[in-house]
Short mmCIF file of C-alpha atoms in Angstrom, two decimals:
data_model
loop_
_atom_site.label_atom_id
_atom_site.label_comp_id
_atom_site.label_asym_id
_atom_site.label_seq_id
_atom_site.Cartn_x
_atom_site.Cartn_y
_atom_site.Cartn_z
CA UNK A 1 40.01 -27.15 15.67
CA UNK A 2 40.52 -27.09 19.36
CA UNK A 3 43.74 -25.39 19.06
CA UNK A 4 41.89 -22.05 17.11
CA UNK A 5 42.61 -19.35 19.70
CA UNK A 6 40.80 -16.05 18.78
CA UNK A 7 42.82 -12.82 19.68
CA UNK A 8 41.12 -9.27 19.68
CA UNK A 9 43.65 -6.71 17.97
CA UNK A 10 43.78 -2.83 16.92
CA UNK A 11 44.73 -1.98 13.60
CA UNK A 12 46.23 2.19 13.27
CA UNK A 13 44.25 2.32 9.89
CA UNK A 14 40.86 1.13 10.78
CA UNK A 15 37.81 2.05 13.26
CA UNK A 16 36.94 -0.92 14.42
CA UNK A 17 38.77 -3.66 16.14
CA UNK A 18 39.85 -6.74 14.56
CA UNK A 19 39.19 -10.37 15.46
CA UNK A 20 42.28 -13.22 14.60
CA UNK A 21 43.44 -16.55 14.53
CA UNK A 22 45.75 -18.88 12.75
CA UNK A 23 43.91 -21.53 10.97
CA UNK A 24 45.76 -25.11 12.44
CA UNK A 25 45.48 -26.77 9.17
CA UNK A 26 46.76 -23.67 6.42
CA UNK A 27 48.87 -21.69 8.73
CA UNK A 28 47.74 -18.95 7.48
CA UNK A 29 46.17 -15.87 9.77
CA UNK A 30 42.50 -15.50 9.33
CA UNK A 31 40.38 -12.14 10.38
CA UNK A 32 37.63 -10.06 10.34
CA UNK A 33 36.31 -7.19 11.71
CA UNK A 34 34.77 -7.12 15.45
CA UNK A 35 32.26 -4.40 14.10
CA UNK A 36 32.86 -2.50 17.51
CA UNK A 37 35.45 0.22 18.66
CA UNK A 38 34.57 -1.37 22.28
CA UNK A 39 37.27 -4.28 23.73
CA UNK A 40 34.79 -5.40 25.86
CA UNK A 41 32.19 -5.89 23.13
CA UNK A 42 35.24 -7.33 20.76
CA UNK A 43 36.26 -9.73 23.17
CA UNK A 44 32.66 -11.24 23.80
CA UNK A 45 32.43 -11.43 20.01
CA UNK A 46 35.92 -13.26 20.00
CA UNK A 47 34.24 -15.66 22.14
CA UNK A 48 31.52 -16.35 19.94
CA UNK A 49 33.33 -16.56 16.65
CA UNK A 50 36.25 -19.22 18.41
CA UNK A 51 33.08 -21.51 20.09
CA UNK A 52 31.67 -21.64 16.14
CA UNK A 53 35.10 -22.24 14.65
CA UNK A 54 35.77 -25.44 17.39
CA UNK A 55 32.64 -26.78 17.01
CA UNK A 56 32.66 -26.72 13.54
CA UNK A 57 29.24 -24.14 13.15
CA UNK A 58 31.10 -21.75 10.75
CA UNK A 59 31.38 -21.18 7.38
CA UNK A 60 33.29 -18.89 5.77
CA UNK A 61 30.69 -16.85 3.40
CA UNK A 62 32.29 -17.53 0.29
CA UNK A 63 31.53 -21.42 0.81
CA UNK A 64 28.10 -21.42 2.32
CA UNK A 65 25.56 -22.36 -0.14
CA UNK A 66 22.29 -20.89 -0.34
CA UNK A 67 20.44 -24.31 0.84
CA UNK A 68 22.22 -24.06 3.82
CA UNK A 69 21.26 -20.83 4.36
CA UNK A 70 17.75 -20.95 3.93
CA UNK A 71 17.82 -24.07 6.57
CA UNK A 72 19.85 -22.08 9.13
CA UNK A 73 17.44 -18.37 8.71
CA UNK A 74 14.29 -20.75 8.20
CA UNK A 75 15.26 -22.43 11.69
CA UNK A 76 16.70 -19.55 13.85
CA UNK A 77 15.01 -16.59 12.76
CA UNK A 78 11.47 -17.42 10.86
CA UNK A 79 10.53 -19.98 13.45
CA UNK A 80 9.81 -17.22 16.07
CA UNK A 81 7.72 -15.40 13.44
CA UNK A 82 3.99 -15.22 12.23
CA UNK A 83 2.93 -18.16 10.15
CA UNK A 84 1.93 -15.75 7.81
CA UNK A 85 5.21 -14.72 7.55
CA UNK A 86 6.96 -17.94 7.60
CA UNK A 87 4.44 -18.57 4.22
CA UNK A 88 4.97 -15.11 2.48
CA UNK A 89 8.93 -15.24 3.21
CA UNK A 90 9.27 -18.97 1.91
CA UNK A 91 7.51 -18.18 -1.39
CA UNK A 92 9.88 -15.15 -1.96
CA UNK A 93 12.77 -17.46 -1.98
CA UNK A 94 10.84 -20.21 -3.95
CA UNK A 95 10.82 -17.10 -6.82
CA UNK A 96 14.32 -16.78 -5.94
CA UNK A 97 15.33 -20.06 -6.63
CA UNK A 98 12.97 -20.99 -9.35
CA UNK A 99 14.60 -17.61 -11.20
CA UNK A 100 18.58 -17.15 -9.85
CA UNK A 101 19.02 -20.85 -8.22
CA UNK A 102 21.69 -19.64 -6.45
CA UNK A 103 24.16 -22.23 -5.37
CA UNK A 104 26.17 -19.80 -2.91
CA UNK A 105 24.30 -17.39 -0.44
CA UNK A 106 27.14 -14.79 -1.75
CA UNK A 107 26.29 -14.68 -4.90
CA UNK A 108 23.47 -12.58 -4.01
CA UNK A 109 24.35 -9.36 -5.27
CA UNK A 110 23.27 -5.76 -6.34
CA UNK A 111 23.19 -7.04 -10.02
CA UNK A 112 22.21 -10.33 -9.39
CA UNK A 113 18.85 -8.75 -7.78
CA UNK A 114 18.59 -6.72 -10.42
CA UNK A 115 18.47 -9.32 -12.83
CA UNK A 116 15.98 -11.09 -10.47
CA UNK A 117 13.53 -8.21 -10.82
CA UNK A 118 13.71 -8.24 -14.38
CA UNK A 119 13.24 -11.87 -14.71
CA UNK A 120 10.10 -11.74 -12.87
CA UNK A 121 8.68 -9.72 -14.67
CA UNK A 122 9.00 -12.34 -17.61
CA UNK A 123 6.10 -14.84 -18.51
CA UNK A 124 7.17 -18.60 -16.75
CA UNK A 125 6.18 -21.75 -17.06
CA UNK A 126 4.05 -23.82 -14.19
CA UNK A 127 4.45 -27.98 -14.48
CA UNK A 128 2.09 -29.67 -12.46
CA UNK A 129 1.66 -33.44 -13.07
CA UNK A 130 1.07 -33.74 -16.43
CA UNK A 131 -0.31 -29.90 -17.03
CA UNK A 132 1.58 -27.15 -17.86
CA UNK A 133 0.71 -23.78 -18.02
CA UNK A 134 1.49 -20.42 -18.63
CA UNK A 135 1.97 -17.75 -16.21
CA UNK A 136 2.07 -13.58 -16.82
CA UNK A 137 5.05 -11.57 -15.80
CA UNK A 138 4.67 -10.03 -12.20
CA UNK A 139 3.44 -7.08 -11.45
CA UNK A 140 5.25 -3.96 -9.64
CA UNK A 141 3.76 -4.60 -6.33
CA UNK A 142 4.14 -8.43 -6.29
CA UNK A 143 7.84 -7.98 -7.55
CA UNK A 144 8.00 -5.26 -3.80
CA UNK A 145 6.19 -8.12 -1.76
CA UNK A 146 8.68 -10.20 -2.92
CA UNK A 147 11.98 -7.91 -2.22
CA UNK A 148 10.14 -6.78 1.00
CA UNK A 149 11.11 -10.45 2.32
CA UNK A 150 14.25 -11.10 0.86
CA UNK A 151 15.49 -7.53 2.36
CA UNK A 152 15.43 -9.08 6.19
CA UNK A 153 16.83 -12.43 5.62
CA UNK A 154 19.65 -11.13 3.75
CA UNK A 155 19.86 -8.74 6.15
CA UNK A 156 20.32 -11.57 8.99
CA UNK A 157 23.16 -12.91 6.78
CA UNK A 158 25.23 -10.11 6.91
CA UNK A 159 24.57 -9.89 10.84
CA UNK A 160 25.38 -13.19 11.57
CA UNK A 161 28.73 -12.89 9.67
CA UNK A 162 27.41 -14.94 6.76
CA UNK A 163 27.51 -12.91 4.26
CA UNK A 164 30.11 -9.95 3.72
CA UNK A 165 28.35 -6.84 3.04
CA UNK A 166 24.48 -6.28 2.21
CA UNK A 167 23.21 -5.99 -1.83
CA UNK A 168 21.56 -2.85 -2.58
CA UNK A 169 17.68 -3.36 -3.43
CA UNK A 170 16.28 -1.21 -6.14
CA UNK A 171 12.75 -2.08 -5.63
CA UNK A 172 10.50 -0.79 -8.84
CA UNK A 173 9.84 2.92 -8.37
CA UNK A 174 6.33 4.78 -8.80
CA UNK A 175 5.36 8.13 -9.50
CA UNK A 176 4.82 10.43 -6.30
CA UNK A 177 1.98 10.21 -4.91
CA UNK A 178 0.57 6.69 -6.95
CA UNK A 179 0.32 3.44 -4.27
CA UNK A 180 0.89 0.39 -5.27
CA UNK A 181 -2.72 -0.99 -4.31
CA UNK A 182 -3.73 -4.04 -6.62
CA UNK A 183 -7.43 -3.19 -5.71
CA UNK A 184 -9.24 -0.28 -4.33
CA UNK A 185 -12.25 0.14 -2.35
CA UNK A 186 -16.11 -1.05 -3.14
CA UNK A 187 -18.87 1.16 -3.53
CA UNK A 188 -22.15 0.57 -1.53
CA UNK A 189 -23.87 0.35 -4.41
CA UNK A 190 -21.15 -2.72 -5.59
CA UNK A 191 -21.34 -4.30 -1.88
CA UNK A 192 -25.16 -5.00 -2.58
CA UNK A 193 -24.23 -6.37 -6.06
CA UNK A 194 -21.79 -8.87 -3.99
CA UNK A 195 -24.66 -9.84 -1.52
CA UNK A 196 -26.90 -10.47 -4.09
CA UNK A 197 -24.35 -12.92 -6.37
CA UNK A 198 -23.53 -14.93 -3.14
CA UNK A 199 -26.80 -17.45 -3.55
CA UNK A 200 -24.85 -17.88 -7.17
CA UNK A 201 -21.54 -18.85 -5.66
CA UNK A 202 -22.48 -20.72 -2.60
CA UNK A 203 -26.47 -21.91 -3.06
CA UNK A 204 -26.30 -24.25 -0.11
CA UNK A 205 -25.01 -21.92 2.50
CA UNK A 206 -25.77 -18.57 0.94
CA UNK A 207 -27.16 -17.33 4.88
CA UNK A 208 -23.51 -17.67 6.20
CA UNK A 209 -21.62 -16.38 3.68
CA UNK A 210 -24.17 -12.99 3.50
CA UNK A 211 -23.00 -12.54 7.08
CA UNK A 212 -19.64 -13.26 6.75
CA UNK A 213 -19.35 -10.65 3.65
CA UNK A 214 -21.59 -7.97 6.03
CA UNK A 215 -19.32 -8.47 8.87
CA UNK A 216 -15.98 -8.04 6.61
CA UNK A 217 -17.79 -4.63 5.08
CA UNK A 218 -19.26 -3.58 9.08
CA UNK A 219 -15.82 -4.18 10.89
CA UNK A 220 -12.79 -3.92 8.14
CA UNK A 221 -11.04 -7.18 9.90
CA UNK A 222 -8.24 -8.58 8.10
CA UNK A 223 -9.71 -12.23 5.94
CA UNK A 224 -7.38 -13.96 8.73
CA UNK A 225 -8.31 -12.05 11.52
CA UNK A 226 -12.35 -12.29 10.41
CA UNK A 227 -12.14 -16.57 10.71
CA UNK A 228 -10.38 -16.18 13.79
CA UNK A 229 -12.76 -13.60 15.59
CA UNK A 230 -14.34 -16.03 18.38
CA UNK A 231 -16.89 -15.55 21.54
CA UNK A 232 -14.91 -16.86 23.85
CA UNK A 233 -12.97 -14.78 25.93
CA UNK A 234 -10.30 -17.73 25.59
CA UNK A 235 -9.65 -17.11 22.83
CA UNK A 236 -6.23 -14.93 21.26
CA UNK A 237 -8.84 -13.23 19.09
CA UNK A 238 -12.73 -12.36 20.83
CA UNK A 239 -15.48 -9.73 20.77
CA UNK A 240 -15.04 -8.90 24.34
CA UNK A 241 -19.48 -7.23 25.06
CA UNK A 242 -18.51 -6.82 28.64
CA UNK A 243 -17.26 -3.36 28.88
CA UNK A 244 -19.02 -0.32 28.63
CA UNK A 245 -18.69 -0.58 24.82
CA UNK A 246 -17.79 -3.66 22.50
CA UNK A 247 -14.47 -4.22 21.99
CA UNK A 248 -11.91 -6.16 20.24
CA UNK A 249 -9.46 -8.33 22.41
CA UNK A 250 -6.36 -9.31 20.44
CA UNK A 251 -3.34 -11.34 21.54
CA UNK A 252 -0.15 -11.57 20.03
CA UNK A 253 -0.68 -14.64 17.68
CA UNK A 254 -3.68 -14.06 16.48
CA UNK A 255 -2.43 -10.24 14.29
CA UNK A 256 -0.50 -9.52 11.98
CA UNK A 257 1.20 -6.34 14.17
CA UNK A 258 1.96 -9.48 17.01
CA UNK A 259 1.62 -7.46 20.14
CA UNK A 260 -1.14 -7.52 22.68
CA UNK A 261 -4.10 -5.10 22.34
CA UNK A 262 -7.62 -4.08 23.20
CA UNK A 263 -9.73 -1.87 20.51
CA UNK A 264 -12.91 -0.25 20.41
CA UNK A 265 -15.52 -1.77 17.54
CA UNK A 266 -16.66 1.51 15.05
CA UNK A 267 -20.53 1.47 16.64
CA UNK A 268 -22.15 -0.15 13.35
CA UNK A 269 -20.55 -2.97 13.53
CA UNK A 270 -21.02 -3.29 17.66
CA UNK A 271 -25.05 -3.20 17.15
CA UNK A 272 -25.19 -5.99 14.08
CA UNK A 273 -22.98 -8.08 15.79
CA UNK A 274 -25.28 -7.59 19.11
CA UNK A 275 -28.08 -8.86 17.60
CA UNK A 276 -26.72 -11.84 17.51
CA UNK A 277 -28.68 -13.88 20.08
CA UNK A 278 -27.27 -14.48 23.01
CA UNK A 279 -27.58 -18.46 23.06
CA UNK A 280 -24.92 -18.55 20.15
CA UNK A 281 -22.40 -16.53 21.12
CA UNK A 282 -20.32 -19.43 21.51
CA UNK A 283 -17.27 -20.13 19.10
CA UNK A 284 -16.13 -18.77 15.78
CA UNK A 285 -18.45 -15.41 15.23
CA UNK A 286 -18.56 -16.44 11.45
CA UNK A 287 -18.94 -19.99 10.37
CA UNK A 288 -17.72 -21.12 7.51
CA UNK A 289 -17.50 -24.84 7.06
CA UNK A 290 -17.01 -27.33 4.09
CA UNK A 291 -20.65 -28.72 2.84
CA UNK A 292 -19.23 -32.25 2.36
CA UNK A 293 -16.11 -32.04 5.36
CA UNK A 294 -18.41 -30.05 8.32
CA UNK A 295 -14.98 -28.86 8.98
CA UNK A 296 -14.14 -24.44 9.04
CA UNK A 297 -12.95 -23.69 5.25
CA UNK A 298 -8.85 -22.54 5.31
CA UNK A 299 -8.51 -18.93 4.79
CA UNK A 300 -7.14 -19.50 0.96
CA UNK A 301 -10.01 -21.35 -0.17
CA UNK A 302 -12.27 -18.37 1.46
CA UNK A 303 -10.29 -15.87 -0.31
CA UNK A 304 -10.59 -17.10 -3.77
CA UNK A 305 -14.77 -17.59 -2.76
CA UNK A 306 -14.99 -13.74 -1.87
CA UNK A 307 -13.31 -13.05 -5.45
CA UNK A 308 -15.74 -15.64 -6.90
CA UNK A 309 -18.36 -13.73 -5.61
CA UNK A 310 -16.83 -10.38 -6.73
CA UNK A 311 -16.38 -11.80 -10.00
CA UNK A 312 -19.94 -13.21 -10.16
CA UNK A 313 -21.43 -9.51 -8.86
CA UNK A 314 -18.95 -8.49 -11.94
CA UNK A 315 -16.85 -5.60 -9.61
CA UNK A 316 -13.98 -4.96 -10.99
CA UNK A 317 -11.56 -3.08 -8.85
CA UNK A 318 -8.49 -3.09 -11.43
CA UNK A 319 -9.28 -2.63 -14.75
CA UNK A 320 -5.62 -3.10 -15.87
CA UNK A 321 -4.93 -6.36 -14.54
CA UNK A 322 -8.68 -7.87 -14.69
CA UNK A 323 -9.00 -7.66 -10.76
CA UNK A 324 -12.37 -8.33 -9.13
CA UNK A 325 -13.28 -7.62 -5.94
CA UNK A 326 -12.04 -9.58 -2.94
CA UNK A 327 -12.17 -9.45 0.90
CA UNK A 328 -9.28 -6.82 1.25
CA UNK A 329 -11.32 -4.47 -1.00
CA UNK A 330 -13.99 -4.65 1.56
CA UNK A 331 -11.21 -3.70 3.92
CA UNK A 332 -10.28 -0.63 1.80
CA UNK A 333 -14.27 0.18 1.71
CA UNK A 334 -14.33 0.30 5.77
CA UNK A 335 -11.13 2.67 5.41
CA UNK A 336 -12.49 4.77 3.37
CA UNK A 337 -15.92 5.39 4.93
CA UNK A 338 -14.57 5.66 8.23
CA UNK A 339 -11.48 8.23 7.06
CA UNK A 340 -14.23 11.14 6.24
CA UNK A 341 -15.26 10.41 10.23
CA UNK A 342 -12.33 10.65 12.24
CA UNK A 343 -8.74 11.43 12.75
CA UNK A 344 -6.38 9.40 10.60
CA UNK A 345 -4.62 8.74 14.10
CA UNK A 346 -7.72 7.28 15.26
CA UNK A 347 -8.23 5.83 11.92
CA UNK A 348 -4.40 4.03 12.17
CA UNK A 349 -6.17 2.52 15.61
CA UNK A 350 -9.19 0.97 13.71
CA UNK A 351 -7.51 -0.44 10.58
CA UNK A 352 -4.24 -1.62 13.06
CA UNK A 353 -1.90 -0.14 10.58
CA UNK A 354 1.86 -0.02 12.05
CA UNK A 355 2.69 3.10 10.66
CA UNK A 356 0.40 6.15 9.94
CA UNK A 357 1.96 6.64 6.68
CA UNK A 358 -0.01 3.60 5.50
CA UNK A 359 -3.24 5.17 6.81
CA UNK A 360 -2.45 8.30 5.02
CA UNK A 361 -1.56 6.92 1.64
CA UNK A 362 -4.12 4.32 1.36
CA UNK A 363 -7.11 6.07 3.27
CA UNK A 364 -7.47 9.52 3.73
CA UNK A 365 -7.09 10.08 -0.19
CA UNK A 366 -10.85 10.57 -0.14
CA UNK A 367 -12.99 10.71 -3.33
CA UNK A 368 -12.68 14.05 -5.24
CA UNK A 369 -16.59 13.30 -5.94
CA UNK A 370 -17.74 13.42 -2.49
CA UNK A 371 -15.60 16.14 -1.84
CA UNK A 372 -16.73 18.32 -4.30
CA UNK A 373 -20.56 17.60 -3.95
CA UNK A 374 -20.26 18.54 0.29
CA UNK A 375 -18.03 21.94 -1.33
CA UNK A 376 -21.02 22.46 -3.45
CA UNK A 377 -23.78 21.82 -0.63
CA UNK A 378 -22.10 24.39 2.00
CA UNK A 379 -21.72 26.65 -0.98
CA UNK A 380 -25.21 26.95 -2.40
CA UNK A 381 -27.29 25.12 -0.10
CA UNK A 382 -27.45 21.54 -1.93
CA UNK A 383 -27.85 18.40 0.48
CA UNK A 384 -24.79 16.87 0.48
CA UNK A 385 -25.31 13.36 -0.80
CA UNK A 386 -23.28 10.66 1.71
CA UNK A 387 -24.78 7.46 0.17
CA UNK A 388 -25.15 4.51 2.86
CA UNK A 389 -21.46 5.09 4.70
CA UNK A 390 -22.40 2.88 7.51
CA UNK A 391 -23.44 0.17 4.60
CA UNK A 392 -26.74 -2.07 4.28
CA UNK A 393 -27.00 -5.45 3.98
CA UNK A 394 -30.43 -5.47 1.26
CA UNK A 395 -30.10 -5.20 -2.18
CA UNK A 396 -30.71 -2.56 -4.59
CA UNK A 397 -31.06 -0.09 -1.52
CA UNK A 398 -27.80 2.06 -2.05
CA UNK A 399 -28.82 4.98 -3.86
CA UNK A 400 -32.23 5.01 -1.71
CA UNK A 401 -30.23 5.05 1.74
CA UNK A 402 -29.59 8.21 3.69
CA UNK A 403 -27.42 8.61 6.72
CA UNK A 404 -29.00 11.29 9.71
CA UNK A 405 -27.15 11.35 13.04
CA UNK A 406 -28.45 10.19 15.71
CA UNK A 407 -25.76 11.11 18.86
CA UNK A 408 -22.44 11.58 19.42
CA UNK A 409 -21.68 7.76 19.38
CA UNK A 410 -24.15 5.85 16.48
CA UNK A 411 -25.80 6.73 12.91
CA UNK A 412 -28.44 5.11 12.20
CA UNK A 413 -29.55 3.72 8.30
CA UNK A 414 -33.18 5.05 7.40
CA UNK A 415 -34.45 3.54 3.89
#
């Protein structure tokens, strides 16, 4: 392999320069295209492709298998990523596997994704030790999670020369207009049916988890974000109180949009975490540890507790699928209230969305209900009926609350 020379060439018929060398052991003339009209860019890719081919790093596409692959993307390209999306991108090509099993990476075509899509829809079978149970068909929007992070790692192939041209994804369409949201936000009314089923779920600790369910509906953190959120200012995720107003301090690691960033806290949330008192400010803001470990409960196990509780309070935020109520639907509630208030751009900055489109589709779709009964109040003089926005933390107290300004910066809650 140390005789493989790699020439740059120009063929009359085609764009692009060409990359070539005669294979030692066949004879025969191997190529493929540079990618680049530029000699200077061909020739550093030359280089490249004739160090792989010596030391024995490539692979033609035809012969890689999809194992090696996944090793190879899992090692140079997820590694530098979000755990997060390490997780979410290894369990779109378990599905992958447990449904195609590829044994080549090129095998990965058009149809063969499209066949992929319709086999998850498809009840399966789940074998664990000596169990084995049933599982439904996907839905649309897990089926677009899943495509969502097959998309980029195929995409890598066909950069890195692994694979020869990129599969078209179909992903399942939806009628104009319609998200894809497996959820949708809480009432108030529902938030105080949550608050009082959490001494059902969790009798030991009830005290914590009340806070930790008034501080998801208050500040509309992500679950992840939420049991990082930390007092100390060492920390890549704090409630900075220094400033002029509270603040959110948020590095790199510790979100989901991995860049630096400083953002204000909506005022409600600011003045319940402040009355926190100051002698335990000190660690994670919410506490959530295991009654027999003492240790902070993973962020799965407090996901599927919020839906316990959401199940217990009986809110059921998807008919269709049987869906009750779980920490991003608190989320969705702090959207919502807060999309009637300000500017979706502002609105973008508060929920940490990438890309305003989100905001818009998910957000500023506000009830027709509310809507129509402020239409009604300007029109004949009828109080417009807001409900407790800004949320309350007792009980049976939703349809008795009533919002009145109180400056250009807070609203206060009057029962």
């Amino acid at each position: 392999m140390d005789e493989i020379k790699v020439t740059v060439c120009k063929y009359p018929d085609r764009k692009h320069l060409v990359l070539r060398y005669i294979d030692p052991i066949s004879g025969k003339q191997k190529t493929r295209s540079a990618k680049t009209a530029s000699e200077g860019d061909a020739i550093k890719e030359a280089g490249k492709w004739e160090d792989e081919l010596r030391t024995g790093r490539y692979q033609a596409p035809s012969r890689l298998t999809w194992a090696e692959f996944r090793k190879r993307y899992e090692t140079e390209k997820l590694s530098g990523l979000g755990e997060k999306t390490q997780q979410t991108a290894g369990t779109a090509m378990n599905h992958l596997e447990r449904v195609i099993n590829p044994d080549r990476l090129c095998k990965l075509t058009t149809a063969t994704l499209s066949r992929f899509q319709a086999e998850l829809r498809k009840p399966y079978e789940v074998v664990r030790g000596d169990k084995q149970t049933m599982k439904p068909g996907m839905k649309d929007v897990t089926i677009t999670s899943i495509l969502r992070h097959l998309r980029p790692a195929l995409s890598w192939a066909v950069s890195m020369g692994l694979l020869p041209k990129m599969p078209d994804f179909h992903p399942p369409k939806r009628p104009k207009g319609q998200t894809l949201m497996r959820g949708r936000p809480i009432t108030a009314e529902e938030f105080d049916r949550m608050i009082a089923a959490v001494p059902k779920v969790r009798p030991h600790d009830a005290p914590a988890w009340i806070r930790y369910l008034t501080g998801l509906w208050l500040s509309g953190l992500r679950l992840e974000e939420s049991l990082a959120l930390s007092w100390n200012q060492d920390s890549p995720f704090y409630a900075d109180l220094t400033g002029k107003r509270p603040a959110f301090r948020i590095y790199a690691e510790a979100q989901k949009a991995r860049r630096d960033e400083v953002l204000p806290m909506t005022p409600d949330f600011a003045q319940w975490l402040l009355q926190t008192p100051e002698a335990e400010r000190h660690g994670r803001v919410f506490k959530l540890d295991g009654l027999q470990t003492g240790k902070p409960i993973t962020a799965k196990r407090v996901c599927r507790l919020v839906a316990k509780v959401g199940r217990k309070a009986g809110v059921v935020v998807n008919k269709a699928d049987g869906k009750y109520a779980s920490a991003h639907d608190l989320r969705r509630a702090f959207g919502t209230r807060w999309a009637k208030r300000v500017m979706p751009a502002v609105l973008k900055r508060l929920m940490r969305h990438a890309s305003i489109d989100t905001t818009m589709s998910f957000y500023v779709d506000l009830d027709a209900d509310e809507m129509a009964t402020d239409l009604w109040a300007k029109f004949g003089g009828e109080k417009p009926s807001q409900g407790n926005i800004f949320g309350n933390n007792a009980p049976n107290q939703a349809k008795k609350a009533e919002t009145v300004p109180a400056d250009d910066s807070t609203e206060t809650v009057k029962p």
